[in-house]
Amino acid sequence: MSRSEAIIDRLHALHPKLIDLSLGRLQRLLAALGHPERRLPPVIHVAGTNGKGSTCAFLRAIAEAAGQRVHVYTSPHLLRFHERIRLAGTLVSEEALTEALEEVERVNAGEPITVFEVTTAVALLLFSRVPADLLLLEVGLGGRYDATNVVDHPVACAITSISMDHMEYLGDSLAGIAAEKAGILKRGSPAATGLQAPEALMVLEAEAARVGTHLAVRNQDWTVHWNEAGLRYADPGGVMELPRPALPGAHQADNAGIAIAALRGWSPPWLTEAAIAAGLTTATWPARLQRLHGALAALLPEGWELWLDGGHNAGGGHALAEHLPDWADRPRHLVVGMKQGKASGDFLAPLLPLAESLWAVAEPGQHLAMPVDAIIEASGGRARPGPHVEDALRAIAAAGGPPGRVLICGSLYLAGEVLKADGTVLV
């Protein structure tokens, strides 16, 4: 175990006995640290249920294509905690992370606080000390009371697709969840959102009007469409014919469009059509329809493909279901492992008709893995037990048949274990 991991484990003991979504604990800690949240480069704040990470990936790639130095804060990580904090383009080093964790732990002085609040304080402290031109701040949970919402004046906000998830904290209605996401909207900070259910969009627009900011809505204020060459984006500022994004999936048009609309709402001097085009083609984000080529992929016969996606809720299931028809030229096999407490039936429902076979798995190191039997039950008995990813892949290979595509999905925690087993290194 590294020093940083040991400190994070120790901080779990400070977790409040009762969870209340609030900013008070973190605001106290940031004040004791000298308010690093007030010494940041321009911030773009990103909330939503699905697509936050992909939208941040597009934002980062576009800004870096324009020569900008970009900080990024995302969660959760897949292999190492360090993935959550990117300093001016580079993942935080073990030395820098450990020193910042030790400083924040010392200043907190044993007061009750959540680990996410501590790590957000660590990230903000590091972001305040390393020069950069832009900070992309991804919400961890919700928005209104998320630890990242201590930033008062973002230059832009983005809200990606909203669906039912984390209902135990955010409420059991789409409107209620949208209200929490809308909590990142700030007066004078232009905002953008993509396709939303009507009940969610109504809440977002009402909150934008209440705080006094403009919310650029897809198909009202901007549009994005697929064409043979890639994407056609249009807003009152003009029309752009753009290349196909590097991130696969029909849903990535929405995420790319949100990133572009948020940037054009802010309108920094470095933003050009050339930078946008270059950013779309260079964006990377692991475990989002990522093709694997390592040890796990080698278990499949020659000519087969192995893919990985972290989709894990109803919205993620529908996004994958929109993509799978593009793979209709080959048999499609799904290997699914989920986290306890997730609505597995809602995730699986749109996927079941599209799969040649379905396998339920739970990896030994997978955090809070849903039992295999529960996934099989949620599939209506359609799924077969892996019970582990390697077992499922070997069984698919042994069954023979024409070359197919295998998609492993259902949980970001599963995705981390899969990347580890496949031998992937994230940089």
Tab-separated table of C-alpha atoms in Angstrom:
chain	number	residue	atom	x	y	z
A	1	MET	CA	0.000	0.000	0.000
A	2	SER	CA	1.362	3.445	-0.944
A	3	ARG	CA	1.603	6.320	1.547
A	4	SER	CA	-1.273	8.142	-0.110
A	5	GLU	CA	-3.491	5.034	0.073
A	6	ALA	CA	-2.655	4.612	3.755
A	7	ILE	CA	-3.674	8.207	4.491
A	8	ILE	CA	-6.962	7.825	2.579
A	9	ASP	CA	-7.730	4.637	4.516
A	10	ARG	CA	-7.058	6.468	7.773
A	11	LEU	CA	-9.366	9.318	6.792
A	12	HIS	CA	-12.315	6.932	6.498
A	13	ALA	CA	-12.410	6.885	10.314
A	14	LEU	CA	-13.402	10.580	10.323
A	15	HIS	CA	-16.570	9.937	8.295
A	16	PRO	CA	-19.543	11.659	10.008
A	17	LYS	CA	-21.870	9.310	11.875
A	18	LEU	CA	-24.856	10.817	10.056
A	19	ILE	CA	-24.577	11.805	6.414
A	20	ASP	CA	-25.938	15.233	5.623
A	21	LEU	CA	-25.307	16.652	2.182
A	22	SER	CA	-23.912	20.056	3.053
A	23	LEU	CA	-20.881	22.242	2.415
A	24	GLY	CA	-20.161	23.365	5.977
A	25	ARG	CA	-17.452	20.840	6.822
A	26	LEU	CA	-15.504	21.529	3.652
A	27	GLN	CA	-15.919	25.309	3.912
A	28	ARG	CA	-14.452	25.161	7.418
A	29	LEU	CA	-11.489	23.129	6.183
A	30	LEU	CA	-10.873	25.363	3.158
A	31	ALA	CA	-10.889	28.440	5.393
A	32	ALA	CA	-8.240	26.806	7.586
A	33	LEU	CA	-6.202	26.101	4.436
A	34	GLY	CA	-6.333	29.749	3.384
A	35	HIS	CA	-9.171	29.430	0.859
A	36	PRO	CA	-7.478	27.695	-2.087
A	37	GLU	CA	-10.877	27.649	-3.855
A	38	ARG	CA	-10.446	31.411	-4.343
A	39	ARG	CA	-7.094	31.062	-6.118
A	40	LEU	CA	-7.989	28.855	-9.063
A	41	PRO	CA	-7.730	29.289	-12.833
A	42	PRO	CA	-11.029	29.713	-14.716
A	43	VAL	CA	-13.389	26.855	-13.771
A	44	ILE	CA	-15.906	24.927	-15.874
A	45	HIS	CA	-18.218	23.011	-13.522
A	46	VAL	CA	-19.781	19.800	-14.899
A	47	ALA	CA	-22.762	17.949	-13.392
A	48	GLY	CA	-25.147	15.255	-14.638
A	49	THR	CA	-25.930	11.565	-14.241
A	50	ASN	CA	-24.281	10.144	-17.368
A	51	GLY	CA	-21.635	11.663	-19.611
A	52	LYS	CA	-19.809	13.936	-17.150
A	53	GLY	CA	-16.454	12.259	-17.676
A	54	SER	CA	-16.795	12.171	-21.458
A	55	THR	CA	-17.799	15.841	-21.526
A	56	CYS	CA	-14.767	16.708	-19.405
A	57	ALA	CA	-12.616	14.658	-21.791
A	58	PHE	CA	-13.873	16.680	-24.761
A	59	LEU	CA	-13.397	19.967	-22.877
A	60	ARG	CA	-9.857	19.038	-21.912
A	61	ALA	CA	-8.897	17.870	-25.402
A	62	ILE	CA	-10.256	21.015	-27.052
A	63	ALA	CA	-8.478	23.316	-24.608
A	64	GLU	CA	-5.202	21.397	-24.895
A	65	ALA	CA	-5.471	21.465	-28.698
A	66	ALA	CA	-5.529	25.266	-28.306
A	67	GLY	CA	-2.334	25.155	-26.239
A	68	GLN	CA	-3.965	25.562	-22.830
A	69	ARG	CA	-2.758	23.938	-19.614
A	70	VAL	CA	-5.715	22.108	-18.034
A	71	HIS	CA	-6.393	20.866	-14.498
A	72	VAL	CA	-9.050	18.133	-14.186
A	73	TYR	CA	-10.887	16.712	-11.158
A	74	THR	CA	-13.022	13.612	-11.800
A	75	SER	CA	-14.367	10.604	-9.898
A	76	PRO	CA	-14.367	7.743	-9.289
A	77	HIS	CA	-10.990	6.358	-10.292
A	78	LEU	CA	-10.592	3.010	-12.053
A	79	LEU	CA	-7.128	1.765	-11.079
A	80	ARG	CA	-5.421	4.361	-8.870
A	81	PHE	CA	-6.693	7.348	-6.901
A	82	HIS	CA	-4.230	9.552	-8.769
A	83	GLU	CA	-6.517	9.411	-11.850
A	84	ARG	CA	-8.882	11.821	-10.088
A	85	ILE	CA	-6.453	14.748	-10.115
A	86	ARG	CA	-4.750	15.917	-13.293
A	87	LEU	CA	-2.391	18.879	-12.839
A	88	ALA	CA	-1.757	20.947	-15.991
A	89	GLY	CA	-2.254	17.833	-18.102
A	90	THR	CA	-0.399	15.265	-15.973
A	91	LEU	CA	-1.784	12.885	-13.346
A	92	VAL	CA	-0.747	13.949	-9.853
A	93	SER	CA	2.444	12.294	-8.640
A	94	GLU	CA	2.556	10.084	-5.549
A	95	GLU	CA	4.851	12.593	-3.832
A	96	ALA	CA	2.643	15.622	-4.496
A	97	LEU	CA	-0.532	13.749	-3.552
A	98	THR	CA	0.942	12.411	-0.319
A	99	GLU	CA	2.262	15.812	0.765
A	100	ALA	CA	-1.108	17.476	0.100
A	101	LEU	CA	-3.010	14.697	1.902
A	102	GLU	CA	-0.742	15.018	4.925
A	103	GLU	CA	-1.183	18.797	4.983
A	104	VAL	CA	-4.952	18.627	4.728
A	105	GLU	CA	-5.159	15.863	7.332
A	106	ARG	CA	-3.044	17.928	9.729
A	107	VAL	CA	-5.101	21.089	9.221
A	108	ASN	CA	-8.393	19.191	9.590
A	109	ALA	CA	-7.168	18.088	13.036
A	110	GLY	CA	-9.438	15.073	13.381
A	111	GLU	CA	-12.729	16.888	12.741
A	112	PRO	CA	-15.570	14.814	11.205
A	113	ILE	CA	-15.424	14.985	7.416
A	114	THR	CA	-16.048	12.691	4.439
A	115	VAL	CA	-13.206	11.283	2.373
A	116	PHE	CA	-14.599	12.966	-0.758
A	117	GLU	CA	-14.582	16.319	1.042
A	118	VAL	CA	-10.959	15.787	2.094
A	119	THR	CA	-9.860	14.744	-1.375
A	120	THR	CA	-11.691	17.701	-2.898
A	121	ALA	CA	-9.802	19.973	-0.516
A	122	VAL	CA	-6.568	18.251	-1.552
A	123	ALA	CA	-7.386	18.753	-5.224
A	124	LEU	CA	-8.286	22.416	-4.781
A	125	LEU	CA	-5.089	22.998	-2.799
A	126	LEU	CA	-2.986	21.440	-5.573
A	127	PHE	CA	-4.911	23.295	-8.301
A	128	SER	CA	-4.260	26.592	-6.507
A	129	ARG	CA	-0.504	25.982	-6.420
A	130	VAL	CA	0.187	24.680	-9.943
A	131	PRO	CA	-0.212	27.206	-12.788
A	132	ALA	CA	-2.850	26.348	-15.399
A	133	ASP	CA	-5.238	28.079	-17.781
A	134	LEU	CA	-8.400	26.101	-17.048
A	135	LEU	CA	-9.859	23.815	-14.377
A	136	LEU	CA	-12.500	21.201	-15.227
A	137	LEU	CA	-14.391	20.328	-12.065
A	138	GLU	CA	-16.655	17.279	-12.210
A	139	VAL	CA	-19.396	16.954	-9.591
A	140	GLY	CA	-19.140	13.837	-7.450
A	141	LEU	CA	-22.780	13.424	-6.375
A	142	GLY	CA	-25.742	15.658	-7.160
A	143	GLY	CA	-24.590	19.240	-7.420
A	144	ARG	CA	-26.185	21.639	-4.964
A	145	TYR	CA	-24.457	20.179	-1.900
A	146	ASP	CA	-21.594	18.432	-3.652
A	147	ALA	CA	-18.147	19.277	-2.328
A	148	THR	CA	-17.138	20.779	-5.683
A	149	ASN	CA	-19.874	23.416	-5.360
A	150	VAL	CA	-17.675	25.567	-3.119
A	151	VAL	CA	-16.521	27.333	-6.297
A	152	ASP	CA	-18.564	30.535	-6.524
A	153	HIS	CA	-17.869	31.921	-9.995
A	154	PRO	CA	-17.258	29.314	-12.701
A	155	VAL	CA	-16.747	30.721	-16.184
A	156	ALA	CA	-19.240	28.142	-17.471
A	157	CYS	CA	-21.358	25.228	-16.286
A	158	ALA	CA	-22.412	22.067	-18.113
A	159	ILE	CA	-25.172	19.627	-17.173
A	160	THR	CA	-25.147	16.307	-18.988
A	161	SER	CA	-27.897	13.700	-19.290
A	162	ILE	CA	-29.966	13.267	-16.118
A	163	SER	CA	-31.503	9.918	-15.180
A	164	MET	CA	-32.457	7.969	-12.074
A	165	ASP	CA	-29.406	7.206	-9.933
A	166	HIS	CA	-28.305	7.697	-6.306
A	167	MET	CA	-31.976	8.019	-5.337
A	168	GLU	CA	-31.142	7.436	-1.664
A	169	TYR	CA	-29.403	10.826	-1.637
A	170	LEU	CA	-30.996	12.810	-4.470
A	171	GLY	CA	-34.655	11.775	-4.387
A	172	ASP	CA	-36.826	9.326	-6.275
A	173	SER	CA	-38.111	11.616	-9.038
A	174	LEU	CA	-36.375	12.936	-12.133
A	175	ALA	CA	-37.457	16.473	-11.254
A	176	GLY	CA	-35.968	16.156	-7.782
A	177	ILE	CA	-32.672	14.831	-9.109
A	178	ALA	CA	-32.580	17.612	-11.723
A	179	ALA	CA	-33.072	20.179	-8.957
A	180	GLU	CA	-29.939	18.892	-7.226
A	181	LYS	CA	-27.937	18.966	-10.467
A	182	ALA	CA	-29.199	22.498	-11.180
A	183	GLY	CA	-27.623	23.622	-7.922
A	184	ILE	CA	-24.330	24.270	-9.706
A	185	LEU	CA	-25.870	27.060	-11.822
A	186	LYS	CA	-24.569	30.498	-10.853
A	187	ARG	CA	-25.558	34.066	-11.729
A	188	GLY	CA	-23.570	35.322	-14.689
A	189	SER	CA	-22.023	31.925	-15.480
A	190	PRO	CA	-23.249	30.723	-18.892
A	191	ALA	CA	-24.444	27.122	-18.881
A	192	ALA	CA	-25.183	24.407	-21.424
A	193	THR	CA	-27.201	21.211	-21.374
A	194	GLY	CA	-28.023	18.505	-23.880
A	195	LEU	CA	-31.015	16.237	-24.415
A	196	GLN	CA	-33.118	16.000	-21.249
A	197	ALA	CA	-36.467	14.521	-20.315
A	198	PRO	CA	-39.114	17.297	-20.256
A	199	GLU	CA	-39.559	17.141	-16.466
A	200	ALA	CA	-35.803	17.517	-15.936
A	201	LEU	CA	-35.405	20.310	-18.475
A	202	MET	CA	-38.257	22.279	-16.924
A	203	VAL	CA	-36.442	22.266	-13.582
A	204	LEU	CA	-33.093	23.265	-15.136
A	205	GLU	CA	-34.628	26.164	-17.045
A	206	ALA	CA	-36.528	27.398	-13.993
A	207	GLU	CA	-33.386	27.365	-11.851
A	208	ALA	CA	-31.359	29.151	-14.528
A	209	ALA	CA	-34.000	31.871	-14.667
A	210	ARG	CA	-34.084	32.106	-10.876
A	211	VAL	CA	-30.331	32.587	-10.444
A	212	GLY	CA	-30.021	34.839	-13.480
A	213	THR	CA	-28.007	32.942	-16.050
A	214	HIS	CA	-28.520	31.744	-19.615
A	215	LEU	CA	-28.919	28.010	-20.136
A	216	ALA	CA	-28.103	26.963	-23.704
A	217	VAL	CA	-30.341	23.970	-24.452
A	218	ARG	CA	-29.840	21.469	-27.261
A	219	ASN	CA	-32.400	21.843	-30.063
A	220	GLN	CA	-33.378	25.256	-28.709
A	221	ASP	CA	-30.128	27.231	-28.566
A	222	TRP	CA	-27.779	24.831	-30.330
A	223	THR	CA	-27.956	21.652	-32.392
A	224	VAL	CA	-25.645	18.778	-33.179
A	225	HIS	CA	-26.241	16.061	-35.749
A	226	TRP	CA	-24.321	13.109	-37.154
A	227	ASN	CA	-23.489	13.156	-40.844
A	228	GLU	CA	-21.216	11.103	-43.083
A	229	ALA	CA	-18.138	13.128	-42.175
A	230	GLY	CA	-18.789	13.399	-38.451
A	231	LEU	CA	-20.783	16.083	-36.639
A	232	ARG	CA	-22.549	19.236	-37.723
A	233	TYR	CA	-22.799	21.726	-34.832
A	234	ALA	CA	-24.806	24.960	-35.066
A	235	ASP	CA	-25.691	27.829	-32.743
A	236	PRO	CA	-26.316	31.573	-33.201
A	237	GLY	CA	-22.556	32.011	-33.652
A	238	GLY	CA	-22.449	29.876	-36.778
A	239	VAL	CA	-22.232	26.362	-38.182
A	240	MET	CA	-19.278	23.989	-37.878
A	241	GLU	CA	-18.657	20.811	-39.848
A	242	LEU	CA	-16.610	18.695	-37.448
A	243	PRO	CA	-14.876	15.306	-37.619
A	244	ARG	CA	-16.192	12.176	-35.938
A	245	PRO	CA	-15.343	12.162	-32.207
A	246	ALA	CA	-12.718	9.716	-31.011
A	247	LEU	CA	-15.072	8.475	-28.274
A	248	PRO	CA	-17.429	5.908	-29.871
A	249	GLY	CA	-21.184	5.788	-29.358
A	250	ALA	CA	-24.148	7.753	-30.678
A	251	HIS	CA	-24.574	9.421	-27.276
A	252	GLN	CA	-21.160	11.096	-27.587
A	253	ALA	CA	-22.654	13.637	-29.992
A	254	ASP	CA	-24.614	15.022	-27.050
A	255	ASN	CA	-21.571	15.123	-24.760
A	256	ALA	CA	-19.411	16.744	-27.444
A	257	GLY	CA	-22.146	19.276	-28.186
A	258	ILE	CA	-22.494	20.190	-24.507
A	259	ALA	CA	-18.724	20.752	-24.276
A	260	ILE	CA	-18.740	22.978	-27.360
A	261	ALA	CA	-21.811	24.939	-26.217
A	262	ALA	CA	-20.315	25.532	-22.765
A	263	LEU	CA	-17.044	26.762	-24.268
A	264	ARG	CA	-18.808	29.022	-26.783
A	265	GLY	CA	-20.944	30.416	-23.971
A	266	TRP	CA	-17.750	31.397	-22.165
A	267	SER	CA	-15.998	32.347	-25.435
A	268	PRO	CA	-12.312	32.469	-24.425
A	269	PRO	CA	-9.995	34.085	-27.012
A	270	TRP	CA	-8.191	30.793	-27.697
A	271	LEU	CA	-11.332	28.903	-28.761
A	272	THR	CA	-11.254	28.226	-32.517
A	273	GLU	CA	-12.991	25.809	-34.843
A	274	ALA	CA	-9.630	24.157	-35.501
A	275	ALA	CA	-9.118	23.530	-31.775
A	276	ILE	CA	-12.638	22.109	-31.447
A	277	ALA	CA	-12.078	19.767	-34.400
A	278	ALA	CA	-8.701	18.624	-33.090
A	279	GLY	CA	-10.094	18.103	-29.590
A	280	LEU	CA	-12.940	15.899	-30.785
A	281	THR	CA	-10.514	13.564	-32.548
A	282	THR	CA	-8.008	13.303	-29.676
A	283	ALA	CA	-10.300	13.000	-26.638
A	284	THR	CA	-9.783	9.872	-24.556
A	285	TRP	CA	-11.751	8.529	-21.605
A	286	PRO	CA	-11.230	4.984	-20.282
A	287	ALA	CA	-14.057	2.457	-19.812
A	288	ARG	CA	-16.420	4.313	-22.137
A	289	LEU	CA	-16.860	1.916	-25.055
A	290	GLN	CA	-13.144	1.210	-24.834
A	291	ARG	CA	-11.736	-1.628	-26.892
A	292	LEU	CA	-9.396	-3.912	-24.948
A	293	HIS	CA	-6.336	-5.604	-26.468
A	294	GLY	CA	-4.605	-7.222	-23.488
A	295	ALA	CA	-4.742	-10.428	-21.477
A	296	LEU	CA	-8.535	-10.684	-21.337
A	297	ALA	CA	-8.949	-9.990	-25.047
A	298	ALA	CA	-6.486	-12.810	-25.717
A	299	LEU	CA	-8.980	-15.294	-24.219
A	300	LEU	CA	-11.263	-14.791	-27.223
A	301	PRO	CA	-10.685	-16.459	-30.612
A	302	GLU	CA	-8.904	-14.613	-33.385
A	303	GLY	CA	-11.139	-12.066	-35.074
A	304	TRP	CA	-13.264	-11.380	-31.981
A	305	GLU	CA	-13.421	-7.999	-30.230
A	306	LEU	CA	-13.605	-7.217	-26.503
A	307	TRP	CA	-15.089	-3.910	-25.328
A	308	LEU	CA	-15.596	-2.277	-21.933
A	309	ASP	CA	-18.104	0.317	-20.736
A	310	GLY	CA	-18.799	1.642	-17.243
A	311	GLY	CA	-22.509	2.291	-17.865
A	312	HIS	CA	-24.462	1.219	-14.778
A	313	ASN	CA	-27.894	2.889	-14.588
A	314	ALA	CA	-31.022	3.240	-16.708
A	315	GLY	CA	-29.539	6.083	-18.747
A	316	GLY	CA	-26.345	4.127	-19.320
A	317	GLY	CA	-28.329	1.096	-20.440
A	318	HIS	CA	-30.289	3.138	-22.971
A	319	ALA	CA	-27.085	4.759	-24.305
A	320	LEU	CA	-25.537	1.340	-24.881
A	321	ALA	CA	-28.761	0.084	-26.459
A	322	GLU	CA	-28.588	2.956	-28.951
A	323	HIS	CA	-25.053	1.910	-29.905
A	324	LEU	CA	-25.452	-1.859	-30.145
A	325	PRO	CA	-27.405	-1.762	-33.446
A	326	ASP	CA	-24.195	-0.426	-35.021
A	327	TRP	CA	-22.664	-3.794	-34.096
A	328	ALA	CA	-25.425	-5.838	-35.762
A	329	ASP	CA	-22.946	-7.234	-38.297
A	330	ARG	CA	-21.683	-9.655	-35.619
A	331	PRO	CA	-23.151	-11.580	-32.680
A	332	ARG	CA	-23.171	-9.448	-29.526
A	333	HIS	CA	-22.412	-10.975	-26.124
A	334	LEU	CA	-22.809	-9.076	-22.846
A	335	VAL	CA	-20.890	-9.720	-19.624
A	336	VAL	CA	-22.562	-7.773	-16.814
A	337	GLY	CA	-21.446	-7.067	-13.247
A	338	MET	CA	-23.150	-4.403	-11.134
A	339	LYS	CA	-22.894	-2.626	-7.815
A	340	GLN	CA	-25.271	-3.461	-4.986
A	341	GLY	CA	-28.191	-1.051	-4.756
A	342	LYS	CA	-28.308	-0.260	-8.466
A	343	ALA	CA	-31.528	-0.795	-10.417
A	344	SER	CA	-30.143	-3.710	-12.415
A	345	GLY	CA	-33.454	-4.439	-14.132
A	346	ASP	CA	-33.682	-0.890	-15.480
A	347	PHE	CA	-30.123	-1.125	-16.811
A	348	LEU	CA	-30.637	-4.511	-18.448
A	349	ALA	CA	-34.108	-4.019	-19.940
A	350	PRO	CA	-33.100	-2.165	-23.147
A	351	LEU	CA	-30.073	-4.453	-23.663
A	352	LEU	CA	-31.699	-7.881	-23.378
A	353	PRO	CA	-33.246	-7.943	-26.872
A	354	LEU	CA	-29.893	-7.054	-28.457
A	355	ALA	CA	-27.673	-9.723	-26.901
A	356	GLU	CA	-26.865	-13.141	-28.327
A	357	SER	CA	-25.849	-14.216	-24.830
A	358	LEU	CA	-25.772	-12.601	-21.397
A	359	TRP	CA	-23.416	-13.506	-18.569
A	360	ALA	CA	-23.608	-12.372	-14.935
A	361	VAL	CA	-20.321	-11.830	-13.070
A	362	ALA	CA	-18.929	-10.537	-9.801
A	363	GLU	CA	-15.169	-10.079	-9.555
A	364	PRO	CA	-13.405	-10.923	-6.256
A	365	GLY	CA	-11.952	-7.407	-5.908
A	366	GLN	CA	-15.064	-5.567	-7.116
A	367	HIS	CA	-16.334	-3.078	-4.522
A	368	LEU	CA	-19.888	-3.893	-3.310
A	369	ALA	CA	-20.443	-6.321	-6.174
A	370	MET	CA	-24.040	-7.390	-6.731
A	371	PRO	CA	-24.393	-11.172	-6.320
A	372	VAL	CA	-24.489	-13.109	-9.586
A	373	ASP	CA	-27.862	-14.628	-8.681
A	374	ALA	CA	-29.374	-11.138	-8.288
A	375	ILE	CA	-28.244	-10.148	-11.792
A	376	ILE	CA	-29.666	-13.379	-13.211
A	377	GLU	CA	-32.986	-12.673	-11.486
A	378	ALA	CA	-33.028	-9.076	-12.825
A	379	SER	CA	-32.514	-10.471	-16.331
A	380	GLY	CA	-35.613	-12.619	-15.994
A	381	GLY	CA	-33.445	-15.721	-15.919
A	382	ARG	CA	-31.822	-14.882	-19.243
A	383	ALA	CA	-28.302	-14.414	-17.886
A	384	ARG	CA	-25.960	-17.314	-17.216
A	385	PRO	CA	-23.483	-17.310	-14.323
A	386	GLY	CA	-19.892	-16.434	-15.188
A	387	PRO	CA	-19.318	-16.307	-12.320
A	388	HIS	CA	-16.183	-14.255	-13.107
A	389	VAL	CA	-15.186	-12.329	-16.216
A	390	GLU	CA	-12.508	-14.825	-17.297
A	391	ASP	CA	-14.972	-17.703	-16.882
A	392	ALA	CA	-17.555	-15.929	-19.037
A	393	LEU	CA	-15.024	-15.123	-21.765
A	394	ARG	CA	-13.765	-18.708	-21.847
A	395	ALA	CA	-17.338	-20.016	-22.055
A	396	ILE	CA	-18.161	-17.642	-24.915
A	397	ALA	CA	-15.026	-18.716	-26.744
A	398	ALA	CA	-15.764	-22.422	-26.174
A	399	ALA	CA	-19.277	-22.071	-27.603
A	400	GLY	CA	-17.808	-21.302	-31.020
A	401	GLY	CA	-19.767	-19.556	-33.712
A	402	PRO	CA	-18.806	-16.665	-35.985
A	403	PRO	CA	-16.510	-13.883	-34.683
A	404	GLY	CA	-18.470	-11.671	-32.330
A	405	ARG	CA	-18.145	-8.684	-30.047
A	406	VAL	CA	-18.166	-9.025	-26.279
A	407	LEU	CA	-19.137	-6.020	-24.165
A	408	ILE	CA	-18.311	-5.993	-20.458
A	409	CYS	CA	-20.489	-3.445	-18.646
A	410	GLY	CA	-22.580	-2.613	-15.570
A	411	SER	CA	-20.226	-0.923	-13.117
A	412	LEU	CA	-17.243	1.407	-12.997
A	413	TYR	CA	-15.919	-0.718	-10.133
A	414	LEU	CA	-16.103	-3.748	-12.407
A	415	ALA	CA	-14.422	-1.707	-15.139
A	416	GLY	CA	-11.486	-1.036	-12.851
A	417	GLU	CA	-11.034	-4.724	-12.130
A	418	VAL	CA	-11.302	-5.539	-15.840
A	419	LEU	CA	-8.688	-2.958	-16.816
A	420	LYS	CA	-6.387	-4.347	-14.152
A	421	ALA	CA	-6.859	-7.915	-15.395
A	422	ASP	CA	-6.365	-6.862	-19.019
A	423	GLY	CA	-3.086	-5.124	-18.141
A	424	THR	CA	-4.185	-1.597	-19.074
A	425	VAL	CA	-2.137	1.343	-17.761
A	426	LEU	CA	-3.849	4.741	-17.464
A	427	VAL	CA	-1.757	7.886	-17.930
